[in-house]
Tab-separated table of C-alpha atoms and ligand atoms in Angstrom:
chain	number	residue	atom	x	y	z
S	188	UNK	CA	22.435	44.309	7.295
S	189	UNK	CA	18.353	43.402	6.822
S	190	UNK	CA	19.664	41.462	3.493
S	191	UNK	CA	22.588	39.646	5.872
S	192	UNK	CA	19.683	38.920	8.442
S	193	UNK	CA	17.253	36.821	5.280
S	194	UNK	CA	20.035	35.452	4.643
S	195	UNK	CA	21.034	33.983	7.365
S	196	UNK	CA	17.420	32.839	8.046
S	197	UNK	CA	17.155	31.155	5.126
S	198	UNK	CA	20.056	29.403	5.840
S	199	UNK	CA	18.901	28.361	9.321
S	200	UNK	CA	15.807	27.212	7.909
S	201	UNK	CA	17.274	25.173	5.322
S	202	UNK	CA	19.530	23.438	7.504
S	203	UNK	CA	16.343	22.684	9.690
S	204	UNK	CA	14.616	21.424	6.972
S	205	UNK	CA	17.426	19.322	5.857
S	206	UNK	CA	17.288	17.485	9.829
S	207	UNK	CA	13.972	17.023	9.590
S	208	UNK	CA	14.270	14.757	6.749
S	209	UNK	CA	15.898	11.817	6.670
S	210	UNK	CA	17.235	10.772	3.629
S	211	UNK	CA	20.064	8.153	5.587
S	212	UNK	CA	20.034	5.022	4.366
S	213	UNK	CA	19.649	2.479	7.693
S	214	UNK	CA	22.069	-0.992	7.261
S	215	UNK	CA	21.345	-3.109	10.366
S	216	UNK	CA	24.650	-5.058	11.150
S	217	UNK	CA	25.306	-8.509	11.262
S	218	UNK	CA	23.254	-9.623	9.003
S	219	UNK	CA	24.344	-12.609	6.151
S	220	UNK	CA	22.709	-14.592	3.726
S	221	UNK	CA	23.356	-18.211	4.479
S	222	UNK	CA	25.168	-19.770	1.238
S	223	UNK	CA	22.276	-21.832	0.729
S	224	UNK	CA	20.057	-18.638	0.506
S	225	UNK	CA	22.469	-17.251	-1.569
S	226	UNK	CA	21.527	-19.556	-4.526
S	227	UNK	CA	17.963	-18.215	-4.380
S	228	UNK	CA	16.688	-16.098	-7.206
S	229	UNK	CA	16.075	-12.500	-6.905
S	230	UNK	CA	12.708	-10.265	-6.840
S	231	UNK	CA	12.273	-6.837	-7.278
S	232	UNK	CA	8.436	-5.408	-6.195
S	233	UNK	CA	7.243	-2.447	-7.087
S	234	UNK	CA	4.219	-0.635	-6.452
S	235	UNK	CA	3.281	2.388	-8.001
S	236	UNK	CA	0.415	4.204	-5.619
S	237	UNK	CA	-2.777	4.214	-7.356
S	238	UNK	CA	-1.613	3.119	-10.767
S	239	UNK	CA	-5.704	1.880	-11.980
S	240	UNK	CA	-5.811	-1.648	-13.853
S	241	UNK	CA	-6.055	-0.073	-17.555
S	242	UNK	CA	-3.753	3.079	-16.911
S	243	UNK	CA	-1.011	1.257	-18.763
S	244	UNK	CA	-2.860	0.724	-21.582
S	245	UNK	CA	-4.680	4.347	-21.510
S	246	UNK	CA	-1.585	5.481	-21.683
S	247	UNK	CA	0.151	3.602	-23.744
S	248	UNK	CA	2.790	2.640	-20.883
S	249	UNK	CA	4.552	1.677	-23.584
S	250	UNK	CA	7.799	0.644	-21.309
S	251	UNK	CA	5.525	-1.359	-19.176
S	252	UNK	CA	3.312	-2.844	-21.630
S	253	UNK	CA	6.668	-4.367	-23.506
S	254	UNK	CA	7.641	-5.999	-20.242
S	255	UNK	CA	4.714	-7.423	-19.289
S	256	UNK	CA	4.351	-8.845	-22.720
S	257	UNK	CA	7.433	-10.549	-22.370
S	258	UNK	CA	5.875	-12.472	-18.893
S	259	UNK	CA	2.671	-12.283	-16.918
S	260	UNK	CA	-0.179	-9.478	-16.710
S	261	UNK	CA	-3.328	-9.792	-14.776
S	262	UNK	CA	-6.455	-8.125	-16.731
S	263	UNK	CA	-6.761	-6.563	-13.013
S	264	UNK	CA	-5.466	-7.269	-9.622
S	265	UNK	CA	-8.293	-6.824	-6.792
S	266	UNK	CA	-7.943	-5.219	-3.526
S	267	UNK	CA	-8.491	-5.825	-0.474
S	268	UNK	CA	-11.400	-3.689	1.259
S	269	UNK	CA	-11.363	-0.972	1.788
S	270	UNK	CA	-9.465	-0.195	-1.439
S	271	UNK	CA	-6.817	2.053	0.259
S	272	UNK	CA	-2.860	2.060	0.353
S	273	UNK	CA	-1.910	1.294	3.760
S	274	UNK	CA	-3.890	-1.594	4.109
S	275	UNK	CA	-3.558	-2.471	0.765
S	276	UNK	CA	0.537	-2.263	0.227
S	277	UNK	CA	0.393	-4.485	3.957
S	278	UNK	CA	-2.241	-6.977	2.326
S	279	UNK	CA	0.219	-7.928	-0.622
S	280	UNK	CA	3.155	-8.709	1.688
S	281	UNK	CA	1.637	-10.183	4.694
S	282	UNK	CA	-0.983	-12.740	3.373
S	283	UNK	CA	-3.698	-10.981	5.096
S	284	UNK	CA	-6.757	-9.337	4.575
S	285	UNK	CA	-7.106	-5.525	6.237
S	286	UNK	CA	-9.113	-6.811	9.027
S	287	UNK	CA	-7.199	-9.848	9.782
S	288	UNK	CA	-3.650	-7.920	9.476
S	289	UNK	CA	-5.015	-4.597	12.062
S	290	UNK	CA	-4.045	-1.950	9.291
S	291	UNK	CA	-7.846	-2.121	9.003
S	292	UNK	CA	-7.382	1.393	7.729
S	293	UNK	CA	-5.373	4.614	6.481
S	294	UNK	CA	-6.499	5.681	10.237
S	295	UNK	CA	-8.388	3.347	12.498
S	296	UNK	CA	-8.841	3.757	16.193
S	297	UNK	CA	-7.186	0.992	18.467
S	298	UNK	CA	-10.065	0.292	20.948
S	299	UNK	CA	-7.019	-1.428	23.664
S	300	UNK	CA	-4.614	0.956	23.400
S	301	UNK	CA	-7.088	3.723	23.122
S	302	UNK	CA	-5.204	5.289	20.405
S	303	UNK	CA	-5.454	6.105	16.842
S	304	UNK	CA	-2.971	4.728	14.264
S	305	UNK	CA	-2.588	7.261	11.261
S	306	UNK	CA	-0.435	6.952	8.201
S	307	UNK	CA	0.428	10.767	8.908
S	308	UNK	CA	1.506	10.253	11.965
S	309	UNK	CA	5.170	9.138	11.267
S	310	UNK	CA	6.039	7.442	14.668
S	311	UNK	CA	2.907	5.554	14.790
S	312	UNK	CA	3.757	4.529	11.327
S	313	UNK	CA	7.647	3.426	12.479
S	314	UNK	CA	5.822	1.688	15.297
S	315	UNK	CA	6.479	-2.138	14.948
S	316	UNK	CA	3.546	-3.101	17.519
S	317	UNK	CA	0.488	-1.676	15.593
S	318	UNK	CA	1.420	-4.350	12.986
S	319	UNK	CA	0.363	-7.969	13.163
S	320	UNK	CA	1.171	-11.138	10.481
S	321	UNK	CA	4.410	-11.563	8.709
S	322	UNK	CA	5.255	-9.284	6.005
S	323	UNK	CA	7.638	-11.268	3.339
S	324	UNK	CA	11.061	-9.499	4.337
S	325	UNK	CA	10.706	-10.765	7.875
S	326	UNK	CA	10.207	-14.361	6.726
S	327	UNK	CA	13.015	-13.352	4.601
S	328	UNK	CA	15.432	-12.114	7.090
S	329	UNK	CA	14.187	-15.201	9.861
S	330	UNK	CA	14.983	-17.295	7.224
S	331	UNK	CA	18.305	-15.501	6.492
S	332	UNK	CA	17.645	-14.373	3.184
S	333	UNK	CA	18.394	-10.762	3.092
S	334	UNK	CA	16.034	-7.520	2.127
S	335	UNK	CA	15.693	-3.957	1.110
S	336	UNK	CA	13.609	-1.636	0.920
S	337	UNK	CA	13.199	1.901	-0.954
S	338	UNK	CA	9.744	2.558	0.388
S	339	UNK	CA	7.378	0.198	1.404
S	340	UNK	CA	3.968	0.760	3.951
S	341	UNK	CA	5.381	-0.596	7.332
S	342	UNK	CA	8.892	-1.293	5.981
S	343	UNK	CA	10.588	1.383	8.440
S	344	UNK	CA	8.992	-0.699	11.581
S	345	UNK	CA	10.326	-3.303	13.837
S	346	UNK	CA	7.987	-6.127	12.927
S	347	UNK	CA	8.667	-9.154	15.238
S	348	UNK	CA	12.105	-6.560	15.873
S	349	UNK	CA	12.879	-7.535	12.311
S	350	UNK	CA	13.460	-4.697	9.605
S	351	UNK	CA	14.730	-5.310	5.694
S	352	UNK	CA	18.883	-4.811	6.127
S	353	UNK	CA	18.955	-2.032	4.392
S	354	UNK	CA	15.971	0.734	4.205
S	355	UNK	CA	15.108	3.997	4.060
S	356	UNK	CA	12.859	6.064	6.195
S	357	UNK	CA	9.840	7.683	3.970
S	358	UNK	CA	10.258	10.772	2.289
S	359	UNK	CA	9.914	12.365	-1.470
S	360	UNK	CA	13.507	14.371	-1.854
S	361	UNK	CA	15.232	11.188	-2.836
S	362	UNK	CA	15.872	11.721	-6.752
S	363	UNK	CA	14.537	8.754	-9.060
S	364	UNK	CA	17.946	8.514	-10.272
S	365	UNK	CA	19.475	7.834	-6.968
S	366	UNK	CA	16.741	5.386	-5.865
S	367	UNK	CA	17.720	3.769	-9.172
S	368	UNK	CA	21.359	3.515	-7.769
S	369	UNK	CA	20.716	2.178	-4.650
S	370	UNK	CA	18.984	-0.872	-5.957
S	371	UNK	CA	22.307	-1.125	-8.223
S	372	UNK	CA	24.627	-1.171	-5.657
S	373	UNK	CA	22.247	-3.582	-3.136
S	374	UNK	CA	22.794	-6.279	-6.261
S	375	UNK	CA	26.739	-5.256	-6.780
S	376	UNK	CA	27.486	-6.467	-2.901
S	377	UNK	CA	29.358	-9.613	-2.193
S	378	UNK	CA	26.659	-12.375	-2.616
S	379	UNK	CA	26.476	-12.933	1.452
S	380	UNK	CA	25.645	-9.126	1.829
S	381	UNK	CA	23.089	-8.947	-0.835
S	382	UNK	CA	19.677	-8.365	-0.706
S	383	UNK	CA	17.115	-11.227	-2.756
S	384	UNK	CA	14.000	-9.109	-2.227
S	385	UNK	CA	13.887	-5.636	-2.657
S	386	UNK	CA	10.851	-3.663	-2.455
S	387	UNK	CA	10.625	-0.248	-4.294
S	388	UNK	CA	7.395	2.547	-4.389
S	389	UNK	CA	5.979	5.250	-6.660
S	390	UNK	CA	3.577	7.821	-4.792
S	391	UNK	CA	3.120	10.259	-7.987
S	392	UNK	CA	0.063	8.444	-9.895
S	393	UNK	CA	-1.942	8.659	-6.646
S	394	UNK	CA	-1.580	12.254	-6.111
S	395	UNK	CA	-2.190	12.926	-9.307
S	396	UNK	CA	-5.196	10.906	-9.227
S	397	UNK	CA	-6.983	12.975	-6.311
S	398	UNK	CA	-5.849	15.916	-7.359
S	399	UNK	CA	-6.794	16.059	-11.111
S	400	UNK	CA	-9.075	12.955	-11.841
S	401	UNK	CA	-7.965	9.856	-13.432
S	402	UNK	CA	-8.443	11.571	-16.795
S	403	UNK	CA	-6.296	14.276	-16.371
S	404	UNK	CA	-3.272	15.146	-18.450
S	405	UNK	CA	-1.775	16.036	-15.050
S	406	UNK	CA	-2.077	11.895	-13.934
S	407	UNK	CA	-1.268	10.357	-17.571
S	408	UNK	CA	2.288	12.946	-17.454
S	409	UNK	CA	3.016	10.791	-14.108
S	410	UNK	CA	1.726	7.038	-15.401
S	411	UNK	CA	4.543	8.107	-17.796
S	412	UNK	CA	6.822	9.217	-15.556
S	413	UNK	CA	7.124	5.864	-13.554
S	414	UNK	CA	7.041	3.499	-17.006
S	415	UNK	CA	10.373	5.831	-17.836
S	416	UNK	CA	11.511	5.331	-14.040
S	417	UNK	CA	10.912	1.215	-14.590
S	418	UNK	CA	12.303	1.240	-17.582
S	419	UNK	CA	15.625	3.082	-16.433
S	420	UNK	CA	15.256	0.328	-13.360
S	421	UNK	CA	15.276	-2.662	-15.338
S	422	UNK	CA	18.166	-1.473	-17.577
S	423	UNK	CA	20.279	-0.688	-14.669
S	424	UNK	CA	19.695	-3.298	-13.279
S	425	UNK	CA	20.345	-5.223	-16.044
S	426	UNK	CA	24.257	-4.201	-15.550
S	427	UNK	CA	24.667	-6.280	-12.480
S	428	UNK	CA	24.340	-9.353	-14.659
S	429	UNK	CA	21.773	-11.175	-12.492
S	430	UNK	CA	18.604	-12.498	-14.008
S	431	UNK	CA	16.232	-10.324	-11.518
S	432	UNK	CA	12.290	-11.150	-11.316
S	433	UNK	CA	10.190	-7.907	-11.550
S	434	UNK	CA	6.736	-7.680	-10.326
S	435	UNK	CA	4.707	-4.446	-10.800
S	436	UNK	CA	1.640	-3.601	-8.775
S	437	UNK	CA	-0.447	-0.762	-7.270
S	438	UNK	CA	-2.887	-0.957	-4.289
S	439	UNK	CA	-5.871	0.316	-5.889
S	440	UNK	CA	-7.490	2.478	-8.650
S	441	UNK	CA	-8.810	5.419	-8.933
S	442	UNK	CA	-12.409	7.095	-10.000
S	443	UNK	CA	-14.065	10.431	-10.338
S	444	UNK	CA	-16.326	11.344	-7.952
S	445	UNK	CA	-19.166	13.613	-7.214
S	446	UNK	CA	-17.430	16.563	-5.920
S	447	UNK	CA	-19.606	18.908	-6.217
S	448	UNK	CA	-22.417	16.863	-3.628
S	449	UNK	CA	-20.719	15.368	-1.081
S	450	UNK	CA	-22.450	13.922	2.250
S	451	UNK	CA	-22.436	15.973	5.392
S	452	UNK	CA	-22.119	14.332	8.379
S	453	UNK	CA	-24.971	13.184	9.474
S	454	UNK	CA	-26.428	14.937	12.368
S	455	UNK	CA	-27.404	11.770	13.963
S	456	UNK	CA	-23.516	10.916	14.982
S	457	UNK	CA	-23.320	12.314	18.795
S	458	UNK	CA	-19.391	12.835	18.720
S	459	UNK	CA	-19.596	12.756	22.657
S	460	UNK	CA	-21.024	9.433	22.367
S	461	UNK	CA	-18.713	8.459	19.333
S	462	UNK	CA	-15.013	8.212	18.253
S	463	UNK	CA	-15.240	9.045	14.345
S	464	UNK	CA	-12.550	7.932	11.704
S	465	UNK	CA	-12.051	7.336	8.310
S	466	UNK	CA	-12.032	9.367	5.367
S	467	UNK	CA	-14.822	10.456	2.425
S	468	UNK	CA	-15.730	7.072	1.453
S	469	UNK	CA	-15.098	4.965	4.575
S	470	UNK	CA	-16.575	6.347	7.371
S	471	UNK	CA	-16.465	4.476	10.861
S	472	UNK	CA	-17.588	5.214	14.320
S	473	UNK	CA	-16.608	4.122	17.441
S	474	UNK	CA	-18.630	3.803	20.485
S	475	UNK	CA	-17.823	4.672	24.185
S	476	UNK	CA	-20.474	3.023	25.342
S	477	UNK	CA	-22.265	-0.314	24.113
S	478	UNK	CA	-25.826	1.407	25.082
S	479	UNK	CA	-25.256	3.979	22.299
S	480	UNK	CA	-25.159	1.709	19.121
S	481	UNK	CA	-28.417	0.611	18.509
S	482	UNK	CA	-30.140	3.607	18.874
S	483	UNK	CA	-27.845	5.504	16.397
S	484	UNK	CA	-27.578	2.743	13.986
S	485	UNK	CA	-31.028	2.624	13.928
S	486	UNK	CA	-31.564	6.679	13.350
S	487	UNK	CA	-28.716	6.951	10.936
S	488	UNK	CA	-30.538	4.128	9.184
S	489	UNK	CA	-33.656	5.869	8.768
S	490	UNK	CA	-32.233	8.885	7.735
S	491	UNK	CA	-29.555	7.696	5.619
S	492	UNK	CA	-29.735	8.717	1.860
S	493	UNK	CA	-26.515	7.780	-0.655
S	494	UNK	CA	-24.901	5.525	1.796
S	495	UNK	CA	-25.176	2.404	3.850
S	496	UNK	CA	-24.812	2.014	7.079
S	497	UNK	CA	-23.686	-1.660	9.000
S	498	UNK	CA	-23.263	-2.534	11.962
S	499	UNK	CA	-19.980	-4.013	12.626
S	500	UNK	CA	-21.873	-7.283	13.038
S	501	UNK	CA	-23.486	-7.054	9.465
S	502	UNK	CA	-21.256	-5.900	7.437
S	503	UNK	CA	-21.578	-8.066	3.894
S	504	UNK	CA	-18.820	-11.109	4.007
S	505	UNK	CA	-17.578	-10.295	0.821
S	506	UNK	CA	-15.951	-7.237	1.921
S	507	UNK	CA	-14.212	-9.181	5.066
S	508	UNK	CA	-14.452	-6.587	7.375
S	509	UNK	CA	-17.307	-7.758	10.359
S	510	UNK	CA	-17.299	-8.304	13.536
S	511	UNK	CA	-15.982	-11.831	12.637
S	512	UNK	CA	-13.223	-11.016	10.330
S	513	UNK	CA	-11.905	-8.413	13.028
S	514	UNK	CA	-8.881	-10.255	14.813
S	515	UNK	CA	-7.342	-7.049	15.938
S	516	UNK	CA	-10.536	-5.462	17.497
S	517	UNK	CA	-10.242	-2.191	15.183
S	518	UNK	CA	-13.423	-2.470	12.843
S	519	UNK	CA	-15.973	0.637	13.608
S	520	UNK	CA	-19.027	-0.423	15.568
S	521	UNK	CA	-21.105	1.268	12.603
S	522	UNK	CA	-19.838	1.624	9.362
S	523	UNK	CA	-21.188	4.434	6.749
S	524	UNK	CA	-20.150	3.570	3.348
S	525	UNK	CA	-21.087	6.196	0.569
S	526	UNK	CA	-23.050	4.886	-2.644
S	527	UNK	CA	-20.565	5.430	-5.630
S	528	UNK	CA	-19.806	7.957	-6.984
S	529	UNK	CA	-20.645	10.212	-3.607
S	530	UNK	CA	-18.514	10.776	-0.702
S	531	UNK	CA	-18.488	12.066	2.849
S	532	UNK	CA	-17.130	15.501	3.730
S	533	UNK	CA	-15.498	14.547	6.914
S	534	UNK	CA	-13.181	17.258	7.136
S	535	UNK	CA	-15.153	20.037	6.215
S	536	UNK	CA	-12.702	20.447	2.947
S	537	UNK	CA	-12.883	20.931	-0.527
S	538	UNK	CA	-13.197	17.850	-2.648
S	539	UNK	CA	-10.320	16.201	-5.029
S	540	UNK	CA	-11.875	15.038	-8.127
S	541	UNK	CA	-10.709	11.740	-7.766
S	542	UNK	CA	-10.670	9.134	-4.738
S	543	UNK	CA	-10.910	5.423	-3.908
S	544	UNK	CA	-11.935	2.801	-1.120
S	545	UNK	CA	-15.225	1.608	-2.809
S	546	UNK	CA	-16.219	-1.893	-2.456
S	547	UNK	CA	-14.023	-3.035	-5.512
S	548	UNK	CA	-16.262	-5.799	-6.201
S	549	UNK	CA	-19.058	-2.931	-7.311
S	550	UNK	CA	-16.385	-0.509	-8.650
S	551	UNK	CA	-14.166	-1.539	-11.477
S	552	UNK	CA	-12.004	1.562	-11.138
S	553	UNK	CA	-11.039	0.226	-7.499
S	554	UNK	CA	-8.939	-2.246	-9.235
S	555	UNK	CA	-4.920	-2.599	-9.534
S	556	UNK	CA	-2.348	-3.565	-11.952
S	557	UNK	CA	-0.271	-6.825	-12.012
S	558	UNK	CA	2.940	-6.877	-14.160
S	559	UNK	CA	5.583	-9.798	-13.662
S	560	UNK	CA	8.421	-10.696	-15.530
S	561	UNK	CA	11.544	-12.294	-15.021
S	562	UNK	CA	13.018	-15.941	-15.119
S	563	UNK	CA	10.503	-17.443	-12.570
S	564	UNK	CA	7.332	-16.504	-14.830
S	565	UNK	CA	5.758	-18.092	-17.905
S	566	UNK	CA	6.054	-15.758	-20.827
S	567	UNK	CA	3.545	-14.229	-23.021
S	568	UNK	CA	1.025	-15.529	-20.063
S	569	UNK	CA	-2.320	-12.744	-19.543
S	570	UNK	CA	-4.764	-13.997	-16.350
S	571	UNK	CA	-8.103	-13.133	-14.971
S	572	UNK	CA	-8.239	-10.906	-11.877
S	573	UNK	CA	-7.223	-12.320	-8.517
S	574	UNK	CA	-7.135	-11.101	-5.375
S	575	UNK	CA	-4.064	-9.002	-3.730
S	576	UNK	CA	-3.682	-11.026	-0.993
S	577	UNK	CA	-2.374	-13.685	-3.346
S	578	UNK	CA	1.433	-11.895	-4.379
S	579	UNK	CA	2.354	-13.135	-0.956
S	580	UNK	CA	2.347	-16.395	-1.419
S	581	UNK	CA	3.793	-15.960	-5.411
S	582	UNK	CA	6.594	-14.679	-3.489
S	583	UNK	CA	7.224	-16.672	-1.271
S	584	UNK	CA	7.215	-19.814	-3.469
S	585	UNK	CA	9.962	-17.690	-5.844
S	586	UNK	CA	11.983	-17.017	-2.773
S	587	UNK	CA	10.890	-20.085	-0.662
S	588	UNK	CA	10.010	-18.886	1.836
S	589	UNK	CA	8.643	-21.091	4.807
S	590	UNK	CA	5.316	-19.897	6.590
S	591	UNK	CA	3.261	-21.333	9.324
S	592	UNK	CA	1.420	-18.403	10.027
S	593	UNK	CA	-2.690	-18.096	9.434
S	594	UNK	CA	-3.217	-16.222	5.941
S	595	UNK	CA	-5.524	-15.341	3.596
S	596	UNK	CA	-3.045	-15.845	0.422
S	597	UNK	CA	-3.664	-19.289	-1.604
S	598	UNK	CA	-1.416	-20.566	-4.513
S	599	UNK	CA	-3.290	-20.355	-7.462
S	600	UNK	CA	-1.378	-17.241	-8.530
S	601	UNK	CA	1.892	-18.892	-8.501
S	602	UNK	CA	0.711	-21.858	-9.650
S	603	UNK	CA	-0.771	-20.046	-12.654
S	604	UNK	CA	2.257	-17.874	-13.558
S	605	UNK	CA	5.256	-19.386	-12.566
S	606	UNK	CA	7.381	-22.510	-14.461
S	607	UNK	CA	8.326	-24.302	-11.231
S	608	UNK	CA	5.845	-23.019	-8.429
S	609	UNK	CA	7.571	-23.973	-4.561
S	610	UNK	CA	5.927	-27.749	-3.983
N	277	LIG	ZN1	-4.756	7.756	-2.670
């Protein structure tokens, strides 16, 4: 009977696990391209989490390195600060830089709604209002172009009420192969149904990354894995019989860091006095009270040793993330940033080998990867690193898309890489 009773709790717990993740794929109805839109060309981005500017070639991404030889590849794509994957994967689609988007963070505080937003936290995350700007598949769908999404940061919110057509909630038990045929059968619908831009994400590099160090066998086994995964991608795809545009990017790098030091929190902080977020290299507290800032900004300043600490107000413009550059009102009133390669033990946790969210402008490793190829882009074409921000207007002058919107994105990059950039 005991080996009856296992058994049927395994079963019950499998079943639970099963509802607790949702592997549906959502369809909202009604939805058509116009049959102008339908003569627009298609794009296919891709990010793969973490994947560092010179992995390919490290590597030997040999899959990757083929295709981007064929069209465009940036010597590095920069990010936005700080160099982490929410705001990062938001910064390429909306335009706009962390601060002037509010995903100012992985997890920021909201000082109106006196709440925290948290990429953990998966109703937050599915939570249209913490997200401001217009990421490309809302133009897209305003415009009546259709979009899909296998994975994107903020993809699975009502942005503006808008969603792609077809998406997918987050989760890691969808096979590679079946993401693969998904994509297939968005491009094999009637042209009216069919999606132009499809987004499509790769968390593996990343947590290889922090778990083993950018060096690892452990991280090179998964840079491999995804150049098999794009290459399987592009041949599929390749059976539809539409001339798709591909354009491969990550949100950041990845660097070894002193794990064997880190930074305590500084006994300065008065955690009655202060909300504190962030993570080892990003640290950022909130006040409850004005009176409190000075005087701690001033003590942590005295006492600080491998970091710097800013008030919100001086906070260096290159990073674009002061008191000036924060629209949303979500920027820390003082900001400790750790001196490369140290971090902060906020968690009282052991410490993964590798990390990011350095200034990338100081640390190379911060930077991304660019790949594009397809018909829109010049061939055999390499360029200097550019900023993130930038993809969202290449995008939108591939798929022209109208914006009015403020943004941070300029058109150089299209200009630069594409034979007939939108006018
Ligand atoms: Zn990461």
């Amino acid at each position: 009977m005991k080996n009856y009773t296992i058994l049927l709790l395994c079963f019950l717990w499998a079943v639970s696990a099963r509802a607790q993740t949702d592997t549906i794929q959502k369809i909202v109805p009604g939805r058509k391209n116009t049959s102008e839109q339908q003569k627009k060309p298609y794009v296919i981005l891709i990010s793969a989490d973490g994947f560092r500017y010179n992995y390919a070639q490290k590597y030997n991404a040999s899959n990757l390195l083929t295709l981007s030889n064929q069209g465009v590849r940036a010597t590095s794509m920069i990010p936005s600060y700080p160099s982490v994957t929410f705001p990062n994967h938001y910064a390429m689609v909306s335009g706009l830089y962390p601060s002037h988007s509010g995903l100012v963070n992985n997890t920021f505080y909201d000082r109106d709604r006196h709440d925290f937003y948290t990429m953990g936290n998966k109703a937050k995350v599915a939570d249209g209002s913490w997200y401001h700007g217009a990421p490309l598949w809302v133009l897209a769908e305003q415009q009546h172009l259709l979009s899909a999404s296998f994975y994107w940061v903020a993809s699975e919110a009502a942005i503006q009420n808008i969603t792609p057509t077809y998406y997918y909630v987050y989760n890691e038990k969808i096979a590679i192969r079946d993401r693969i045929s998904a994509v297939v059968n968005w491009l094999n619908l009637p042209a009216e149904d069919r999606p132009h831009l499809i987004t499509f994400y790769f968390p593996q590099v990343d947590h290889a990354g922090h778990l083993y160090g950018p060096d690892a066998p452990e991280t090179a086994h998964e840079v491999h894995f995804v150049d098999s995964a794009v290459s399987e991608l592009t041949k599929a795809v390749k059976t539809t019989g539409l001339d798709v545009n591909f354009v491969f990017v990550s949100d950041h790098g990845m660097t070894n860091v002193d794990q064997q030091h880190p930074i305590s929190i500084p006994a300065a902080i008065d955690t009655s006095k202060f909300i504190v977020s962030g993570d080892g290299i990003l640290v950022e507290l909130y006040a409850k009270g004005d009176a409190d800032i000075t005087a701690t900004y001033n003590h942590l300043k005295r006492q600080a040793k491998d970091y710097d600490v800013y008030l919100k107000t001086n906070v260096p413009a290159k990073l674009h993330y002061s008191q000036s550059d924060d629209w949303h009102n979500r920027i820390g009133d003082i900001l400790l940033i750790p001196h490369y390669p140290k971090v902060f033990n906020l968690y009282n946790k052991s410490i993964h080998p590798g990390w990011h969210g350095y200034d990338p402008n100081l640390v190379k490793d911060m930077h991304a990867t660019f790949f594009a190829w397809g018909p829109a882009f010049k061939p055999h074409t390499t360029i200097p690193a550019f900023e993130n921000v930038d993809v969202f207007n290449l995008i939108r002058s591939i798929l022209g898309l109208e914006y009015t919107g403020k943004t941070d994105s300029t058109d150089k990059l299209a200009n630069d890489i594409l034979i007939k950039p939108m006018k």
